[in-house]
Coordinates of C-alpha atoms in Angstrom, one line a residue:
X1 CA 0.1 0.1 -0.1
X2 CA 1.4 3.4 -1.0
X3 CA 1.5 6.5 0.7
X4 CA -1.1 8.0 -1.1
X5 CA -3.5 5.3 -0.5
X6 CA -2.6 5.6 3.1
X7 CA -3.2 9.4 3.3
X8 CA -6.6 9.2 1.1
X9 CA -8.3 6.9 4.1
X10 CA -7.4 9.4 6.8
X11 CA -8.8 12.0 4.4
X12 CA -11.8 10.2 3.3
X13 CA -13.1 9.9 7.3
X14 CA -12.5 13.7 7.7
X15 CA -14.2 14.6 4.7
X16 CA -17.0 12.4 5.6
X17 CA -17.0 14.0 9.4
X18 CA -17.6 17.3 7.5
X19 CA -20.3 16.0 5.6
X20 CA -23.1 16.5 8.7
X21 CA -25.8 16.3 6.5
X22 CA -24.5 13.0 4.8
X23 CA -25.6 13.9 1.3
X24 CA -21.9 13.3 0.0
X25 CA -20.7 17.0 -0.2
X26 CA -19.2 19.3 2.3
X27 CA -19.1 23.1 2.2
X28 CA -16.3 25.0 0.7
X29 CA -15.2 26.8 3.4
X30 CA -15.1 23.9 5.5
X31 CA -13.2 22.5 2.9
X32 CA -10.7 25.6 2.7
X33 CA -10.1 24.9 6.5
X34 CA -9.6 21.0 5.6
X35 CA -7.0 21.9 3.0
X36 CA -5.1 24.8 5.1
X37 CA -4.8 21.9 8.0
X38 CA -3.5 19.5 5.7
X39 CA -1.0 22.0 4.3
X40 CA 0.4 22.5 7.7
X41 CA 0.5 18.8 8.8
X42 CA 1.8 17.6 5.8
X43 CA 4.5 20.3 5.5
X44 CA 3.6 21.3 1.7
X45 CA 4.0 25.1 0.9
X46 CA 0.6 27.2 1.0
X47 CA -1.0 27.9 -2.4
X48 CA -3.3 30.7 -1.0
X49 CA -4.2 31.6 -4.7
X50 CA -5.2 27.9 -5.8
X51 CA -7.1 27.5 -2.9
X52 CA -9.5 30.7 -3.0
X53 CA -9.3 30.0 -7.0
X54 CA -10.6 26.7 -6.4
X55 CA -13.0 27.3 -3.6
X56 CA -14.3 30.6 -4.4
X57 CA -18.0 31.7 -3.7
X58 CA -20.0 30.7 -6.2
X59 CA -23.7 29.2 -6.9
X60 CA -22.4 26.1 -7.2
X61 CA -23.1 24.8 -3.3
X62 CA -21.1 22.5 -1.5
X63 CA -18.5 20.3 -3.0
X64 CA -18.6 16.2 -3.8
X65 CA -15.9 13.9 -2.8
X66 CA -15.4 13.7 -6.8
X67 CA -15.5 17.6 -7.1
X68 CA -12.6 17.9 -4.3
X69 CA -9.9 15.1 -5.7
X70 CA -8.8 17.0 -8.6
X71 CA -7.3 19.7 -6.1
X72 CA -6.6 17.6 -3.6
X73 CA -4.3 15.7 -5.7
X74 CA -2.8 18.6 -7.9
X75 CA -2.1 20.8 -5.3
X76 CA -1.6 18.3 -2.0
X77 CA -0.9 14.7 -2.3
X78 CA 1.2 15.0 -5.7
X79 CA 3.4 17.2 -3.5
X80 CA 3.7 15.1 -0.6
X81 CA 7.3 13.7 0.2
X82 CA 7.7 10.8 2.2
X83 CA 9.4 11.6 5.3
X84 CA 9.3 15.0 4.9
X85 CA 6.1 15.2 7.6
X86 CA 5.2 13.1 10.9
X87 CA 2.7 10.5 9.8
X88 CA 1.5 10.4 13.1
X89 CA 0.3 14.6 13.2
X90 CA -1.9 13.7 10.2
X91 CA -3.4 10.7 11.7
X92 CA -4.1 13.1 14.3
X93 CA -5.6 15.6 12.5
X94 CA -8.1 13.6 10.8
X95 CA -8.8 11.2 13.7
X96 CA -9.7 14.3 15.8
X97 CA -12.3 15.7 13.2
X98 CA -13.7 12.5 12.4
X99 CA -14.0 11.3 15.9
X100 CA -16.1 14.2 17.3
X101 CA -18.7 13.1 15.1
X102 CA -18.4 9.6 15.1
X103 CA -16.7 8.0 18.2
X104 CA -18.9 7.5 20.9
X105 CA -16.9 6.2 24.3
X106 CA -18.9 4.8 27.0
X107 CA -19.8 8.2 29.1
X108 CA -19.9 6.3 32.5
X109 CA -16.1 5.7 32.0
X110 CA -16.4 2.1 31.7
X111 CA -14.3 1.9 28.2
X112 CA -11.9 -0.8 28.0
X113 CA -9.7 2.0 25.5
X114 CA -8.5 5.5 26.0
X115 CA -9.1 8.2 23.9
X116 CA -5.6 7.5 22.6
X117 CA -5.4 3.8 22.2
X118 CA -8.9 4.4 20.1
X119 CA -6.7 6.8 17.7
X120 CA -3.9 4.2 17.7
X121 CA -6.7 1.2 17.0
X122 CA -8.4 3.6 14.0
X123 CA -4.8 4.1 12.8
X124 CA -3.9 0.0 12.8
X125 CA -7.9 0.0 11.4
X126 CA -6.5 2.1 8.3
X127 CA -3.7 0.1 7.8
X128 CA -5.5 -3.2 7.5
X129 CA -8.7 -2.2 5.7
X130 CA -9.0 -2.9 2.1
X131 CA -8.5 -0.3 -0.2
X132 CA -12.6 0.0 -1.1
X133 CA -14.6 2.6 0.1
X134 CA -16.6 2.9 2.7
X135 CA -13.5 1.4 4.2
X136 CA -14.3 -2.0 6.3
X137 CA -11.9 -4.5 7.5
X138 CA -12.6 -8.1 6.5
X139 CA -12.9 -11.0 9.3
X140 CA -9.6 -12.5 8.9
X141 CA -7.8 -8.9 9.2
X142 CA -10.0 -8.5 12.8
X143 CA -9.3 -11.4 13.8
X144 CA -5.5 -10.9 13.1
X145 CA -5.1 -7.7 14.7
X146 CA -6.9 -9.0 18.4
X147 CA -4.7 -11.9 18.1
X148 CA -1.6 -9.5 18.0
X149 CA -3.2 -7.4 20.9
X150 CA -4.2 -10.5 23.2
X151 CA -0.7 -12.3 22.4
X152 CA 1.4 -8.9 23.4
X153 CA -0.9 -8.9 26.7
X154 CA -0.2 -13.2 27.0
X155 CA -4.2 -13.7 26.4
X156 CA -5.5 -16.4 24.4
X157 CA -7.9 -14.9 21.8
X158 CA -11.4 -17.2 21.4
X159 CA -11.8 -17.5 17.9
X160 CA -15.1 -19.3 18.3
X161 CA -16.8 -16.2 20.2
X162 CA -15.5 -14.0 17.4
X163 CA -17.3 -15.8 14.7
X164 CA -20.5 -15.8 16.9
X165 CA -20.0 -12.3 17.3
X166 CA -19.4 -11.5 13.3
X167 CA -22.4 -13.5 12.3
X168 CA -24.8 -11.6 14.7
X169 CA -23.5 -8.6 13.2
X170 CA -25.8 -7.4 10.1
X171 CA -22.6 -6.8 8.0
X172 CA -20.3 -8.7 10.1
X173 CA -19.4 -11.3 7.6
X174 CA -18.6 -8.5 4.8
X175 CA -16.4 -6.7 7.4
X176 CA -16.2 -4.0 10.0
X177 CA -16.4 -0.7 9.9
X178 CA -13.8 1.2 12.0
X179 CA -16.8 2.2 14.6
X180 CA -18.2 -1.3 14.8
X181 CA -14.7 -2.4 15.8
X182 CA -14.1 0.3 18.6
X183 CA -17.3 -0.6 19.7
X184 CA -16.8 -4.4 19.8
X185 CA -13.6 -3.6 22.0
X186 CA -15.1 -1.4 24.3
X187 CA -17.4 -4.1 24.7
X188 CA -15.3 -5.9 26.8
X189 CA -16.6 -9.3 25.3
X190 CA -13.3 -10.2 24.2
X191 CA -10.7 -8.4 26.9
X192 CA -12.5 -9.2 30.2
X193 CA -10.9 -9.0 33.2
X194 CA -7.9 -7.0 31.8
X195 CA -6.6 -3.7 32.7
X196 CA -7.0 -0.7 31.0
X197 CA -3.1 -0.2 31.5
X198 CA -2.3 -3.6 30.0
X199 CA -4.5 -2.9 27.1
X200 CA -3.1 0.2 26.4
X201 CA 0.6 -1.1 26.8
X202 CA -0.8 -4.1 24.4
X203 CA -2.1 -1.4 21.4
X204 CA 0.7 0.5 21.7
X205 CA 3.3 -2.1 21.2
X206 CA 1.0 -3.4 17.9
X207 CA 1.1 0.4 17.1
X208 CA 4.7 0.7 16.8
X209 CA 5.1 -2.8 15.5
X210 CA 2.7 -2.3 12.7
X211 CA 2.1 1.3 11.9
X212 CA 5.9 2.3 12.5
X213 CA 7.6 -0.4 11.5
X214 CA 9.2 -1.3 14.4
X215 CA 10.6 -4.8 14.3
X216 CA 11.6 -5.5 18.0
X217 CA 12.8 -2.5 20.6
X218 CA 14.0 -3.7 24.3
X219 CA 17.4 -3.5 26.1
X220 CA 21.0 -4.4 24.9
X221 CA 24.5 -3.6 26.0
X222 CA 26.5 -2.1 23.4
X223 CA 30.2 -1.9 23.2
X224 CA 31.7 1.6 22.6
X225 CA 33.7 2.4 19.5
X226 CA 36.7 4.5 20.9
X227 CA 36.0 4.0 24.7
X228 CA 35.6 0.2 24.6
X229 CA 33.0 0.3 27.3
X230 CA 29.8 -1.5 27.9
X231 CA 26.5 1.0 27.9
X232 CA 23.2 -0.4 27.9
X233 CA 20.8 1.3 25.9
X234 CA 17.2 1.3 24.4
X235 CA 17.3 -0.6 21.0
X236 CA 14.5 0.0 18.2
X237 CA 14.8 -2.0 15.1
X238 CA 13.0 -1.1 11.9
X239 CA 13.9 -2.3 8.4
X240 CA 16.2 0.3 7.3
X241 CA 17.8 1.5 10.7
X242 CA 18.6 0.0 14.3
X243 CA 18.5 3.2 16.6
X244 CA 19.3 3.3 20.3
X245 CA 18.4 5.8 22.9
X246 CA 19.6 6.2 26.4
X247 CA 15.9 5.0 27.8
X248 CA 12.6 3.7 26.3
X249 CA 10.9 6.8 26.5
X250 CA 13.5 7.4 23.4
X251 CA 13.7 11.2 24.1
X252 CA 17.9 11.2 23.9
X253 CA 18.9 9.6 20.9
X254 CA 22.3 8.2 21.3
X255 CA 22.7 6.4 17.5
X256 CA 21.6 4.5 14.5
X257 CA 22.9 1.6 12.5
X258 CA 21.9 1.6 8.9
X259 CA 20.9 -1.7 7.7
X260 CA 21.3 -3.0 3.8
X261 CA 21.6 -5.9 2.3
X262 CA 25.4 -6.4 2.7
X263 CA 24.7 -6.2 6.0
X264 CA 25.1 -9.3 8.4
X265 CA 24.8 -10.7 12.1
X266 CA 26.4 -13.1 13.8
X267 CA 26.8 -14.9 17.2
X268 CA 29.5 -14.5 19.6
X269 CA 31.4 -16.6 22.3
X270 CA 31.1 -15.1 25.5
X271 CA 34.0 -12.6 26.5
X272 CA 34.8 -9.7 28.9
X273 CA 32.3 -11.0 31.3
X274 CA 29.6 -10.5 28.6
X275 CA 27.3 -13.5 27.6
X276 CA 24.8 -14.2 24.9
X277 CA 27.1 -11.7 22.6
X278 CA 26.4 -11.5 18.5
X279 CA 27.3 -8.7 16.0
X280 CA 26.0 -6.5 13.4
X281 CA 28.5 -6.1 10.5
X282 CA 27.9 -3.3 8.1
X283 CA 30.6 -1.9 5.0
X284 CA 32.1 0.5 7.6
X285 CA 31.8 -1.2 11.3
X286 CA 31.1 -4.2 13.3
X287 CA 28.9 -3.6 16.4
X288 CA 29.3 -5.7 19.4
X289 CA 26.2 -6.1 21.7
X290 CA 25.1 -8.4 24.2
X291 CA 21.0 -10.0 25.0
X292 CA 19.8 -10.7 28.8
X293 CA 19.7 -14.1 27.6
X294 CA 20.0 -16.6 25.1
X295 CA 16.4 -16.5 23.6
X296 CA 16.6 -12.6 23.8
X297 CA 19.5 -13.0 21.6
X298 CA 18.0 -15.5 19.3
X299 CA 15.0 -13.5 18.7
X300 CA 17.1 -10.0 18.2
X301 CA 19.3 -12.2 15.8
X302 CA 16.5 -13.2 13.8
X303 CA 15.0 -9.8 14.1
X304 CA 18.0 -8.4 12.3
X305 CA 18.1 -10.8 9.7
X306 CA 14.6 -10.4 8.8
X307 CA 15.2 -6.8 8.3
X308 CA 18.2 -7.4 6.2
X309 CA 16.1 -9.5 4.1
X310 CA 13.6 -7.2 3.7
X311 CA 16.3 -4.4 2.4
X312 CA 17.5 -6.9 0.1
X313 CA 14.4 -7.6 -1.7
X314 CA 13.6 -3.8 -1.5
X315 CA 10.7 -4.0 0.8
X316 CA 10.3 -0.9 3.1
X317 CA 7.6 -2.4 5.5
X318 CA 7.1 -6.1 7.0
X319 CA 3.8 -5.8 7.8
X320 CA 2.7 -4.1 4.4
X321 CA 4.5 -7.6 2.8
X322 CA 2.3 -9.9 5.6
X323 CA -0.8 -7.8 4.6
X324 CA -0.5 -8.4 1.0
X325 CA 0.3 -12.2 1.6
X326 CA -2.5 -12.6 3.6
X327 CA -4.9 -10.4 1.3
X328 CA -3.7 -12.8 -1.8
X329 CA -4.6 -16.1 0.5
X330 CA -8.0 -14.8 0.8
X331 CA -8.5 -13.9 -2.6
X332 CA -6.7 -18.0 -3.4
X333 CA -9.3 -19.1 -0.6
X334 CA -12.3 -17.3 -2.2
X335 CA -11.5 -18.4 -5.7
X336 CA -11.0 -22.2 -4.2
X337 CA -14.2 -21.1 -2.4
X338 CA -16.0 -20.1 -6.1
X339 CA -14.4 -23.2 -7.9
X340 CA -15.7 -25.7 -5.3
X341 CA -19.1 -23.9 -5.6
X342 CA -18.8 -24.3 -9.7
X343 CA -18.1 -27.9 -9.4
X344 CA -20.5 -28.6 -6.7
X345 CA -23.2 -26.6 -9.1
X346 CA -21.5 -28.5 -12.0
X347 CA -22.0 -31.8 -10.2
X348 CA -25.6 -30.8 -9.6
X349 CA -26.2 -30.1 -13.1
X350 CA -24.4 -33.5 -14.3
X351 CA -26.9 -35.6 -11.9
X352 CA -29.7 -33.6 -13.0
X353 CA -28.7 -34.1 -16.6
X354 CA -28.1 -37.7 -15.6
X355 CA -31.6 -38.4 -14.5
X356 CA -32.8 -36.5 -17.3
X357 CA -31.2 -39.0 -19.3
X358 CA -32.1 -41.6 -17.5
X359 CA -35.9 -40.7 -18.0
X360 CA -35.4 -40.2 -21.8
X361 CA -33.6 -43.7 -21.8
X362 CA -36.6 -44.9 -20.3
X363 CA -38.8 -43.7 -23.0
X364 CA -36.2 -44.5 -25.5
X365 CA -36.6 -48.2 -24.4
X366 CA -40.6 -47.9 -24.4
X367 CA -40.2 -46.8 -27.9
X368 CA -38.3 -50.0 -29.3
X369 CA -40.2 -52.0 -27.7
X370 CA -42.9 -50.5 -29.6
X371 CA -40.8 -50.2 -32.4
X372 CA -39.9 -54.2 -32.4
X373 CA -43.4 -55.0 -32.3
X374 CA -44.1 -53.0 -35.2
X375 CA -40.6 -54.2 -36.8
X376 CA -42.2 -57.8 -36.4
X377 CA -45.1 -57.0 -38.0
X378 CA -43.9 -55.4 -40.8
X379 CA -41.1 -58.1 -41.1
X380 CA -44.4 -60.6 -41.4
X381 CA -46.0 -58.4 -44.3
X382 CA -42.8 -58.1 -45.8
X383 CA -42.3 -62.1 -45.9
X384 CA -45.6 -62.7 -47.4
X385 CA -45.1 -60.0 -50.1
X386 CA -41.5 -61.5 -50.7
X387 CA -42.9 -64.9 -51.2
X388 CA -45.6 -63.8 -53.7
X389 CA -43.0 -61.8 -55.5
X390 CA -41.3 -64.7 -55.4
X391 CA -43.7 -67.0 -57.2
X392 CA -44.2 -64.1 -59.8
X393 CA -40.5 -64.2 -60.4
X394 CA -40.5 -67.2 -61.3
X395 CA -43.4 -67.2 -64.0
X396 CA -41.7 -64.3 -65.6
X397 CA -38.1 -66.4 -65.2
X398 CA -39.6 -69.4 -67.3
X399 CA -41.2 -67.1 -69.5
X400 CA -37.9 -65.3 -70.2
X401 CA -36.2 -69.0 -70.5
X402 CA -38.6 -69.7 -73.3
X403 CA -38.1 -66.2 -75.0
X404 CA -34.4 -66.6 -74.7
X405 CA -34.6 -69.8 -76.3
X406 CA -36.6 -68.4 -79.6
X407 CA -33.9 -65.5 -79.1
X408 CA -30.9 -67.8 -79.5
X409 CA -32.6 -69.5 -82.5
X410 CA -33.4 -66.1 -83.8
X411 CA -29.5 -65.0 -83.4
X412 CA -28.4 -68.3 -84.8
X413 CA -30.1 -67.5 -88.4
X414 CA -29.0 -63.7 -88.0
X415 CA -25.5 -65.3 -87.4
X416 CA -25.7 -67.3 -90.9
X417 CA -26.7 -64.0 -92.6
X418 CA -24.3 -62.2 -91.3
X419 CA -21.7 -64.8 -92.1
X420 CA -23.0 -64.6 -95.7
X421 CA -22.7 -61.2 -95.7
X422 CA -19.0 -61.3 -95.0
X423 CA -18.6 -63.9 -97.6
X424 CA -20.2 -61.3 -99.6
X425 CA -18.0 -58.8 -98.8
X426 CA -15.0 -60.9 -99.1
X427 CA -15.9 -61.4 -103.0
X428 CA -16.2 -57.6 -103.4
X429 CA -13.0 -57.0 -102.3
X430 CA -11.4 -59.7 -104.4
X431 CA -13.3 -57.8 -107.3
X432 CA -12.0 -54.7 -106.4
X433 CA -8.5 -55.8 -106.2
X434 CA -8.8 -57.1 -110.0
X435 CA -10.6 -53.7 -111.2
X436 CA -7.3 -52.2 -109.6
X437 CA -5.2 -54.4 -111.8
X438 CA -7.3 -54.1 -115.3
X439 CA -7.2 -50.3 -114.6
X440 CA -3.3 -50.9 -114.2
X441 CA -3.0 -52.5 -117.3
X442 CA -5.5 -49.9 -118.7
X443 CA -3.4 -47.3 -117.7
X444 CA -0.1 -49.0 -119.4
X445 CA -2.0 -49.4 -122.3
X446 CA -2.4 -45.8 -122.6
X447 CA 1.4 -45.3 -122.1
X448 CA 1.6 -47.6 -125.2
X449 CA -0.3 -45.7 -127.1
X450 CA 0.8 -42.5 -126.4
X451 CA 4.1 -43.6 -127.7
X452 CA 2.5 -45.1 -131.2
X453 CA 0.9 -41.7 -131.2
X454 CA 3.9 -39.9 -130.7
X455 CA 5.9 -42.3 -133.1
X456 CA 3.1 -41.4 -135.9
X457 CA 2.8 -38.2 -135.1
X458 CA 3.1 -36.8 -138.6
X459 CA 0.9 -39.8 -139.8
X460 CA -2.0 -38.6 -137.3
X461 CA -1.5 -34.9 -138.1
X462 CA -5.0 -34.7 -139.9
X463 CA -6.8 -36.9 -136.5
X464 CA -5.8 -34.1 -134.2
X465 CA -9.1 -33.6 -133.7
X466 CA -9.8 -37.0 -133.0
X467 CA -6.7 -37.1 -130.6
X468 CA -8.0 -34.1 -128.8
X469 CA -11.4 -36.1 -128.2
X470 CA -9.5 -39.2 -127.4
X471 CA -7.5 -37.4 -124.4
X472 CA -11.2 -36.1 -123.3
X473 CA -12.1 -39.6 -123.3
X474 CA -9.1 -40.4 -121.3
X475 CA -9.4 -37.9 -118.7
X476 CA -13.2 -39.1 -118.2
X477 CA -11.6 -42.2 -117.6
X478 CA -9.4 -41.3 -115.0
X479 CA -12.2 -39.3 -113.1
X480 CA -14.5 -42.5 -113.4
X481 CA -11.3 -44.4 -111.9
X482 CA -10.9 -42.0 -108.9
X483 CA -14.5 -42.4 -108.4
X484 CA -14.3 -46.3 -108.5
X485 CA -11.6 -45.7 -105.6
X486 CA -14.1 -43.1 -103.5
X487 CA -16.6 -46.1 -103.9
X488 CA -14.1 -48.6 -102.8
X489 CA -13.8 -46.1 -100.0
X490 CA -17.2 -46.3 -99.2
X491 CA -17.2 -49.9 -99.1
X492 CA -14.9 -50.4 -96.7
X493 CA -17.1 -47.9 -94.3
X494 CA -19.9 -50.1 -94.8
X495 CA -18.2 -53.2 -94.1
X496 CA -16.7 -51.7 -90.9
X497 CA -20.2 -50.4 -90.4
X498 CA -21.6 -54.0 -90.8
X499 CA -19.1 -55.4 -88.6
X500 CA -20.1 -52.7 -85.8
X501 CA -23.8 -54.1 -86.3
X502 CA -22.8 -57.5 -85.9
X503 CA -21.0 -56.5 -82.4
X504 CA -23.9 -54.1 -81.3
X505 CA -26.3 -57.7 -82.2
X506 CA -24.1 -59.8 -79.9
X507 CA -24.7 -56.6 -77.2
X508 CA -28.2 -57.0 -77.9
X509 CA -28.4 -60.7 -77.5
X510 CA -26.9 -60.2 -73.9
X511 CA -28.9 -57.5 -72.7
X512 CA -32.0 -59.8 -74.2
X513 CA -31.0 -62.0 -71.4
X514 CA -32.1 -59.6 -68.9
X515 CA -35.0 -57.8 -70.4
X516 CA -37.6 -59.3 -73.1
X517 CA -38.8 -56.2 -74.2
X518 CA -36.0 -54.4 -74.8
X519 CA -34.1 -57.4 -76.6
X520 CA -37.6 -57.6 -78.8
X521 CA -37.3 -54.0 -79.7
X522 CA -33.1 -54.3 -80.8
X523 CA -34.4 -57.7 -82.7
X524 CA -36.2 -55.5 -84.8
X525 CA -33.6 -52.9 -85.2
X526 CA -31.1 -55.7 -86.4
X527 CA -33.5 -56.6 -88.9
X528 CA -33.8 -53.6 -90.4
X529 CA -30.4 -53.0 -90.4
X530 CA -29.8 -56.0 -92.0
X531 CA -32.6 -55.7 -94.8
X532 CA -30.9 -52.2 -95.5
X533 CA -27.2 -54.1 -95.9
X534 CA -28.9 -56.1 -98.2
X535 CA -30.4 -53.4 -99.9
X536 CA -27.1 -51.7 -100.3
X537 CA -25.1 -55.0 -101.4
X538 CA -27.7 -55.7 -104.1
X539 CA -27.4 -52.0 -105.0
X540 CA -23.3 -52.4 -105.3
X541 CA -23.9 -55.5 -106.8
X542 CA -25.5 -53.4 -110.0
X543 CA -22.9 -51.1 -109.6
X544 CA -20.0 -53.6 -110.1
X545 CA -21.9 -55.3 -112.7
X546 CA -21.7 -51.8 -114.1
X547 CA -17.8 -51.7 -113.8
X548 CA -17.2 -55.0 -115.1
X549 CA -18.6 -53.3 -118.8
X550 CA -16.5 -50.2 -119.1
X551 CA -16.8 -48.1 -122.2
X552 CA -14.1 -48.5 -125.2
X553 CA -12.6 -45.9 -126.2
X554 CA -11.8 -47.7 -129.4
X555 CA -15.8 -48.3 -129.9
X556 CA -16.1 -44.1 -130.1
X557 CA -13.1 -43.4 -132.4
X558 CA -14.3 -46.0 -134.8
X559 CA -17.8 -44.4 -134.7
X560 CA -16.3 -40.8 -134.6
X561 CA -13.8 -41.3 -137.7
X562 CA -16.0 -43.3 -139.8
X563 CA -13.0 -45.1 -141.8
X564 CA -9.4 -44.1 -139.8
X565 CA -5.6 -45.5 -140.7
X566 CA -5.7 -49.1 -140.9
X567 CA -2.5 -49.6 -138.9
X568 CA -4.5 -47.8 -135.8
X569 CA -7.2 -50.6 -135.8
X570 CA -5.0 -53.6 -134.5
X571 CA -4.0 -51.3 -131.7
X572 CA -7.2 -50.7 -130.4
X573 CA -8.6 -54.2 -131.1
X574 CA -5.6 -55.5 -128.6
X575 CA -6.3 -52.6 -125.8
X576 CA -9.6 -53.8 -125.6
X577 CA -8.8 -57.4 -125.3
X578 CA -6.4 -56.3 -122.3
X579 CA -9.1 -54.2 -120.7
X580 CA -11.7 -57.2 -120.5

């Protein structure tokens, strides 16, 4: 907890004490006085101009805590320096303002704690309270503070009675306010039969330990540095310094030992008539001291080691560190408690879910039984339908077998027909080969005729026109030959088509075995294709017969010339016989 948070807690009490009407607002004149007093106790230079400008009289009325905070932060808290003022004087100022309004001790003088002890308890409350407004101290911290006070008086705190008291309070579970805490202490419920002086000493001890960070204090013998004599001094140990005074009133300070992480404490053997000795070693000097007994020496060495450890860890207060650890432990307990409650709730939900699923399972079992009954009925009905369908299929199968037998007979006939067509195609191919040979012979004959014609050019000058006609006939003959080749290619294509038709007929035979109606249609299609093929074959037979009797060019020449040369006639007759 930093200095600003500590100061704000005390100022909050002072502000709420000035709020007489409990409206959350304080008049500007009262805030001026409060601010002026804060300047004084915090040892901050006064800034009357800013004070007057911020709180000048206007029609805005009283100021709330949110309206006062900007001024408080800027002109007061931001200027505070730790160690430049006396914290106890600041707390006394805020306590004086709030105690007049809120603290109400027993008027008959039966209060357990005095007014000064109440102030120290108020300071302890502020230190241990949560950092939330309004300020409360949780039950764990209440028990911790009461145990510290009872331990200082060598009295054991009754924790069960404290729990009963907190449970009876309306807000005891969430925490106690400082006034509830003071009323509880003044009631004497937990400090029965104890003198007020003992309570005051215990409160003072706890106040010094927690607020003033006094880790330990008491009388020790100290050996001087120059005179080397032993003197009894009152020592006060804080996290950063070990101070020693003439007496326990701490009015005359004789010196101090600055502690840091490089210091150490060691136990020394007895010598020079002193026992229970130990020393504190710093960077510049070694301080020898003697305790009254072994227990005191052990307590002092442990306390000094704790102070050195705090310095090494960079911590300024032991109890601030302990408070933070207790707060973290409370948060962890609350987290574990919340997690446990969440786990319990989850288990409860799982149990409810399990019961619900069991009910659903029973419903599913009942539905399954109903479904099994329906399934049996459906199975019986399906079995009957299956038997009827089986009988129907057997009848259809017999019919299909008969149809297959008839189709096989038809396919045998079709295969025989296809075989005849293949033979016919082979004959046509043979004929085509012979035609090609005849054409080659005709070409050779033409070449011979040309050579003879060139040899008898002079004799055939008058027959030049006739030769032109002959050449024209020759061209027609070549075109006819090309046409014949094209027809040959068409015949090949037709033959391939017939082969494809044959393959399709075989596929149709397999499909006929599966579906009778489809086979019938395929058979009819095959018959039509066969008839068309027969027609095509007849057509090509006619064409081939025509090709077997080509036009002889010699005949035309005889008709045209009438009486040509006598030597040319035998050549034409020879050519005609070769073509035949």
